[in-house]
CSV table of C-alpha atoms and ligand atoms in Angstrom, one decimal:
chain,number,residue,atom,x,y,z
A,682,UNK,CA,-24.0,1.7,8.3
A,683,UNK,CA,-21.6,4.5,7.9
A,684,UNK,CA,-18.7,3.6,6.3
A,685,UNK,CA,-14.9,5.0,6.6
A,686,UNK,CA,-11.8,4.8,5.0
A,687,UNK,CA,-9.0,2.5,7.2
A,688,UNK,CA,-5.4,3.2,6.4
A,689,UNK,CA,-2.6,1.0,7.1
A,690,UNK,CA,0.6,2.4,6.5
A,691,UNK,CA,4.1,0.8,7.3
A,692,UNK,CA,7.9,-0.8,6.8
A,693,UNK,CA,8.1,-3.2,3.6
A,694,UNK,CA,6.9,-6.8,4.1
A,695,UNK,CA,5.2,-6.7,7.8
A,696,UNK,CA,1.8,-8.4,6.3
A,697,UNK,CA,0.0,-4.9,5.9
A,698,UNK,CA,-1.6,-6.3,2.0
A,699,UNK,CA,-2.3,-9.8,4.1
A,700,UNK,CA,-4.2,-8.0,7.0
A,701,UNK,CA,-5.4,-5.1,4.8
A,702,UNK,CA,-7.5,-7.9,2.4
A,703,UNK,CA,-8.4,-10.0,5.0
A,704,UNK,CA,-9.6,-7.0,6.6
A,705,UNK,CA,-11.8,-5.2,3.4
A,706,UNK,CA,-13.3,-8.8,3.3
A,707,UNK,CA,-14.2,-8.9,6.3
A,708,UNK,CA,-16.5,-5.5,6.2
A,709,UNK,CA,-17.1,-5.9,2.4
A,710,UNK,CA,-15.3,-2.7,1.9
A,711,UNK,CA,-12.8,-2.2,-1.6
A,712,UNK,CA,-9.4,-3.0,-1.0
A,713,UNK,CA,-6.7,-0.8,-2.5
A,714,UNK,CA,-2.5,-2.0,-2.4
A,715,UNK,CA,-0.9,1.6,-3.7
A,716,UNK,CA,2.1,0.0,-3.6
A,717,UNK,CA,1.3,-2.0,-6.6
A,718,UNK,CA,0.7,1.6,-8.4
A,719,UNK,CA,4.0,2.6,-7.6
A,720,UNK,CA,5.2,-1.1,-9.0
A,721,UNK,CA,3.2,-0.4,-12.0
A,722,UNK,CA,4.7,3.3,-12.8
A,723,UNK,CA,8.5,1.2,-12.5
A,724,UNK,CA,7.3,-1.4,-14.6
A,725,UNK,CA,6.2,0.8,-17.2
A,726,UNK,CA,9.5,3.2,-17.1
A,727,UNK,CA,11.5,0.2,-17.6
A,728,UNK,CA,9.3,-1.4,-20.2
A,729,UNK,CA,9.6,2.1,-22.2
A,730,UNK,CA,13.2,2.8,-21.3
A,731,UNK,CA,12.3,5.8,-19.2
A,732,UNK,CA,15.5,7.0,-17.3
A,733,UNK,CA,14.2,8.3,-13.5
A,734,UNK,CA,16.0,11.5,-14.1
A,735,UNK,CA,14.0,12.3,-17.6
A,736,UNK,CA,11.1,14.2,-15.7
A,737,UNK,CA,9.6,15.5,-19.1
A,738,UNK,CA,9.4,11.8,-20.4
A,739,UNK,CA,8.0,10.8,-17.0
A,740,UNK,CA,5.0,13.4,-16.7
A,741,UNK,CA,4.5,12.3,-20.3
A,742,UNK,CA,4.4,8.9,-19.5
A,743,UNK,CA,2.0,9.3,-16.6
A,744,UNK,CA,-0.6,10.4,-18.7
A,745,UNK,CA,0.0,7.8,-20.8
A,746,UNK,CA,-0.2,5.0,-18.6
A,747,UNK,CA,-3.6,3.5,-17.1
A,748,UNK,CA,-3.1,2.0,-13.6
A,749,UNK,CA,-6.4,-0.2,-12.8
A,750,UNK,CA,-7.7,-3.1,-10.8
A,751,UNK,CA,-9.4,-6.0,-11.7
A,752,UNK,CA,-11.0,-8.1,-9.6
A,753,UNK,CA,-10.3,-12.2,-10.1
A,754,UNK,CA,-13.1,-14.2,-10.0
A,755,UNK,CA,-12.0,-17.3,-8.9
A,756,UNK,CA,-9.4,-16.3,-6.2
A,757,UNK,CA,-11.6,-13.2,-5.2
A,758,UNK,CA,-8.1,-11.1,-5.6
A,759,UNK,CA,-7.9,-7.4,-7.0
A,760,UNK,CA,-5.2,-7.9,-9.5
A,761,UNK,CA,-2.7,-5.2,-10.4
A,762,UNK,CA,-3.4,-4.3,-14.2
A,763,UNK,CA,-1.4,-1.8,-16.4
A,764,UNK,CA,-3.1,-0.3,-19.9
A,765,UNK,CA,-5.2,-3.0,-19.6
A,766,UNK,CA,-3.5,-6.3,-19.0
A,767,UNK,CA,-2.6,-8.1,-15.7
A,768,UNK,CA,1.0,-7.7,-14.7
A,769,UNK,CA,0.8,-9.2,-10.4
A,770,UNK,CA,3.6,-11.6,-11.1
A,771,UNK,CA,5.9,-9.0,-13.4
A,772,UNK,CA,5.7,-6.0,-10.5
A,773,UNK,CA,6.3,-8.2,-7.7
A,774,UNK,CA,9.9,-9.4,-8.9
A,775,UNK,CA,13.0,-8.8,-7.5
A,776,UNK,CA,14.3,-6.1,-10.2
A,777,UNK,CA,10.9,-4.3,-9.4
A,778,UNK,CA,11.5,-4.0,-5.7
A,779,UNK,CA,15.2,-3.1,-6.5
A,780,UNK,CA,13.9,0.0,-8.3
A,781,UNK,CA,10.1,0.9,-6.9
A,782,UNK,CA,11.9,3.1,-3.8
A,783,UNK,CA,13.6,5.5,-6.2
A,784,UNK,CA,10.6,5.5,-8.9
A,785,UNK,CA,7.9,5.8,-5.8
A,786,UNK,CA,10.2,9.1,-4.6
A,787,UNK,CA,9.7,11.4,-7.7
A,788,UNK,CA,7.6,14.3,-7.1
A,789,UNK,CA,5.5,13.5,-10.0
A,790,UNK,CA,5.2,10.1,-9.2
A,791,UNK,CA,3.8,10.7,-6.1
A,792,UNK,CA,1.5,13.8,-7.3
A,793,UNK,CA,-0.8,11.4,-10.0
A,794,UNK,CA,-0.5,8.2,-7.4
A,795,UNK,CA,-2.1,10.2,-4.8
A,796,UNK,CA,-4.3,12.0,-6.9
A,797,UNK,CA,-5.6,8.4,-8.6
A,798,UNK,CA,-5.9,6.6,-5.1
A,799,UNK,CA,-8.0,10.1,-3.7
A,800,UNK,CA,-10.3,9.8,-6.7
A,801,UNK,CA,-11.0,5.6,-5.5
A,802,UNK,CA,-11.7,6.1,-1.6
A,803,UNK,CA,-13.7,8.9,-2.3
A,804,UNK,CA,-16.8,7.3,-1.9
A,805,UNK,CA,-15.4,5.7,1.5
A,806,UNK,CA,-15.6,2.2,2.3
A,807,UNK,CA,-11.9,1.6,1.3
A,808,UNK,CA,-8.8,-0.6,3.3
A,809,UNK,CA,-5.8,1.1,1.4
A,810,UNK,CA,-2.4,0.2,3.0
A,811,UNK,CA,0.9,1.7,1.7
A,812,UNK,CA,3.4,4.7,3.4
A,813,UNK,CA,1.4,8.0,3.3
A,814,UNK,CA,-1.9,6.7,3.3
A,815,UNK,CA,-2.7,8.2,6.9
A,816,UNK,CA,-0.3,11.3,6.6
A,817,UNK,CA,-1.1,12.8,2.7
A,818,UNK,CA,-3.4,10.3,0.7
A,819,UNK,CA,-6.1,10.5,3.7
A,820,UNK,CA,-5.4,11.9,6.4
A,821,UNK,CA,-9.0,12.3,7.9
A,822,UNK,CA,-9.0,8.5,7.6
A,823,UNK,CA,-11.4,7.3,10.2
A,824,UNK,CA,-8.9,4.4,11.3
A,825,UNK,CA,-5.3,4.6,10.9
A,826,UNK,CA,-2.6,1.4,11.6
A,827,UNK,CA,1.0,1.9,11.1
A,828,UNK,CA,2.7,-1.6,11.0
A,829,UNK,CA,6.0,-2.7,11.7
A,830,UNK,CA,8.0,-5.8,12.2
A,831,UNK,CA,11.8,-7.0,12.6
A,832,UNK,CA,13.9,-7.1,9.6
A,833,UNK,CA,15.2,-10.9,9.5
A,834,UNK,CA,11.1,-11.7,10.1
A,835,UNK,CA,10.0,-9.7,7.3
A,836,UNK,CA,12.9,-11.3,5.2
A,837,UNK,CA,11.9,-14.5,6.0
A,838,UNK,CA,8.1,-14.0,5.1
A,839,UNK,CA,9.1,-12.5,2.0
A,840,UNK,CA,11.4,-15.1,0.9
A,841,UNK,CA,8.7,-17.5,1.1
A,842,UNK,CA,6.3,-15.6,-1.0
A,843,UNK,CA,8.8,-14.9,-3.7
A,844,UNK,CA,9.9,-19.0,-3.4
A,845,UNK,CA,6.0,-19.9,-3.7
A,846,UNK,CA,6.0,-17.9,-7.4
A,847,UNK,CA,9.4,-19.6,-8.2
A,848,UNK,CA,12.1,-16.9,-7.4
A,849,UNK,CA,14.5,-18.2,-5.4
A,850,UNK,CA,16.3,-15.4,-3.4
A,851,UNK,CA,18.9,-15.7,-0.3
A,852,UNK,CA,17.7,-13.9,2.6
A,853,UNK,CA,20.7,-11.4,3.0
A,854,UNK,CA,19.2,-10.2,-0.1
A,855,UNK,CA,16.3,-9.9,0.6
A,856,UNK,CA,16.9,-8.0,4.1
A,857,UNK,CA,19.2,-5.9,2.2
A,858,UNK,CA,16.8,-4.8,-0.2
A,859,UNK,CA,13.7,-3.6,2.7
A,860,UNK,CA,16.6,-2.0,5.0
A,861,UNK,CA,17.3,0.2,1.7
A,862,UNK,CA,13.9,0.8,0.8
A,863,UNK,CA,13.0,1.6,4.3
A,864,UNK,CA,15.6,3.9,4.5
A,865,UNK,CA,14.5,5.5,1.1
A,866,UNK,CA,11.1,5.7,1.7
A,867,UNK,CA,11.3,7.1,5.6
A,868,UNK,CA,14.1,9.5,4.0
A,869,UNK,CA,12.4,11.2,0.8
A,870,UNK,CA,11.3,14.5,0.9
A,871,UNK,CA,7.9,13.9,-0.4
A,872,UNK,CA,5.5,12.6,2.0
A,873,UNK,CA,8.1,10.6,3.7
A,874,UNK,CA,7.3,7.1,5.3
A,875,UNK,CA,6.4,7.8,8.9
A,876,UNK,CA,3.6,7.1,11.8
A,877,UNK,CA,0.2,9.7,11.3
A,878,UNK,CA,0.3,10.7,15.2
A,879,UNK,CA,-3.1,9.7,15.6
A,880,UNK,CA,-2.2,6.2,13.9
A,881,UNK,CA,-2.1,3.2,16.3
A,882,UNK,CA,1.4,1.4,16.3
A,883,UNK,CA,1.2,-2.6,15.0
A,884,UNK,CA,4.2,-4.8,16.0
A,885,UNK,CA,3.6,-7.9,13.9
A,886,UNK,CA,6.9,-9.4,15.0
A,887,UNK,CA,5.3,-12.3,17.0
A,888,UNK,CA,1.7,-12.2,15.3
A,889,UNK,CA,-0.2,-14.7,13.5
A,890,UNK,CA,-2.2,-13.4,10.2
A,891,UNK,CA,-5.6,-13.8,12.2
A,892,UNK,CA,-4.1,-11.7,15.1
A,893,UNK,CA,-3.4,-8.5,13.3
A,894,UNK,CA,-6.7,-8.9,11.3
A,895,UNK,CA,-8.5,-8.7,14.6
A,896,UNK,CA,-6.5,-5.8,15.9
A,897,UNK,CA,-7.8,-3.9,12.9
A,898,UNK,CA,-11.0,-5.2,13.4
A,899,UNK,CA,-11.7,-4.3,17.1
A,900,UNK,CA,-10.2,-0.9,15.9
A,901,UNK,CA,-12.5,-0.5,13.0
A,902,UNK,CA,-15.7,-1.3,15.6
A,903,UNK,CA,-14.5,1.0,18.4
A,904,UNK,CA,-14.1,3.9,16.0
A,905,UNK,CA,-17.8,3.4,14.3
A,906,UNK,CA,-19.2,2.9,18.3
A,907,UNK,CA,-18.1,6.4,18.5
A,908,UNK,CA,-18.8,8.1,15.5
A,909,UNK,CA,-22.5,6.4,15.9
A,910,UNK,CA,-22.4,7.4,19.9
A,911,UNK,CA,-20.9,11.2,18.8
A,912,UNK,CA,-23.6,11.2,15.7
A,913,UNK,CA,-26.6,10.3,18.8
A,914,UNK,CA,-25.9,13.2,21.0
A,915,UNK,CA,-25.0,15.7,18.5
A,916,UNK,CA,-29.1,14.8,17.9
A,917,UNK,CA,-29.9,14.1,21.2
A,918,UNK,CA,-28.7,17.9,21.7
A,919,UNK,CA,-30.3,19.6,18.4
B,2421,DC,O1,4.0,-2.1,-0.4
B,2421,DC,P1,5.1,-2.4,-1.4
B,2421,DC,O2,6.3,-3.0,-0.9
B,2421,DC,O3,4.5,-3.2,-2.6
B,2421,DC,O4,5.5,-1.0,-2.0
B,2421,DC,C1,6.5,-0.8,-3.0
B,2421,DC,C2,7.2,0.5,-2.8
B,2421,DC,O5,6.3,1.6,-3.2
B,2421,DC,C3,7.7,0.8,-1.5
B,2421,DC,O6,9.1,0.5,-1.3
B,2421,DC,C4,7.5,2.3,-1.3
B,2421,DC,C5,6.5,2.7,-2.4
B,2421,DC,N1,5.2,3.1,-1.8
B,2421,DC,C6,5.1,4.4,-1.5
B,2421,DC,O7,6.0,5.2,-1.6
B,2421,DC,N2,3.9,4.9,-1.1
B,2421,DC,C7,2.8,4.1,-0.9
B,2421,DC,N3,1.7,4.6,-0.5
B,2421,DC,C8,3.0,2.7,-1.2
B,2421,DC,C9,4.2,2.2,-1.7
């Protein structure tokens, strides 16, 4: 069967990695989190004591740095691994998310990001959730989602994940830090977070997991209905 690219694209926190894996599962397609790139490129500028505003140092440094996946065997996850070594846990703490917004809004940044994440769904067959994904990384994806969610709900979902790995964080904090990040990311000159027009609008406010993976899902089989029904009378017409 033919198979596309789906891009889910959204605010921080409103399950678009939850529905985005359940979802590649699902179809047995490749599932790619680009945020976790942009986690990666922070972790590594802080690691080297990289200041944002050295641009020489961080084209340098880009070069430098190898951003891959690996998959875990026995949980089935793709893990997030930088030159060569898992880092999940390190690039989803707190002082990570404090930074990612500014490091994920340099030009340069975003240029080898999208280039990379081009290069992996080029072959199709690829769930990829992050900001641009519909608007710049594809933007002939065949299905595009762009999720959202209230802020003290995304606060509270992320809180829990953060107290499952042992990081205990109030929730003002917490909403603090995705109202400035959504600010930041929506506000950025560079392929700015915002909705693809032809991207269908995902309110997971009052959503169960299951019920925004079958959203996706019923999306994903209308679009290949017509692509397959376009693809028959394009022949039935030749
Ligand atoms: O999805 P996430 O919260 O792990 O993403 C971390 C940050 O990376 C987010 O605040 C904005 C940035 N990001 C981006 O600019 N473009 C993407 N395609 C994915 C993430």
């Amino acid at each position: 069967m033919r198979k596309i690219v789906i891009a889910i694209d959204g605010y921080s926190s409103c399950g678009k990695s939850t529905t985005a894996k359940a979802v590649a599962a699902e179809l047995g397609y490749a599932y790619i989190d680009t945020g976790a790139m942009y986690r990666a490129v922070t972790l590594y500028l802080l690691e080297h004591s990289i200041r944002f505003d050295d641009l020489p140092r961080i084209e340098q440094a880009l070069h430098e740095m190898h951003i891959t996946f690996k998959r875990n065997r026995k949980t089935g996850r793709n893990e997030l691994c930088l030159d060569g070594a898992i880092r999940e846990d390190e690039i989803r703490q707190m002082r990570i998310s404090n930074l990612v917004s500014e490091v994920s809004g340099i030009p340069a940044v975003r240029h080898a990001m999208v280039r990379q994440q081009q290069r992996m769904g080029r072959k199709r067959g690829v769930v990829m959730d992050g900001r641009d994904i519909g608007t710049t990384v594809f933007p002939d994806a065949e299905v595009k989602v762009f999720m959202t969610a209230d802020v003290l709900t995304r606060a509270l979902r992320r809180q829990e994940e953060l107290a499952v790995k042992g990081e205990q964080v109030p929730v003002e904090d917490i909403v603090d830090n995705l109202s400035k990040r959504d600010h930041l990311d929506s506000t950025r000159l560079e392929s700015p977070l915002r909705r693809a027009p032809d991207a269908v609008l995902l309110d997971t406010t009052h959503m169960m997991i299951d019920e925004q993976v079958d959203f996706v899902l019923e999306r994903v089989s209308a679009r290949l209905f017509s692509l397959a029904a376009a693809g028959w009378e394009q022949r039935a017409t030749q």
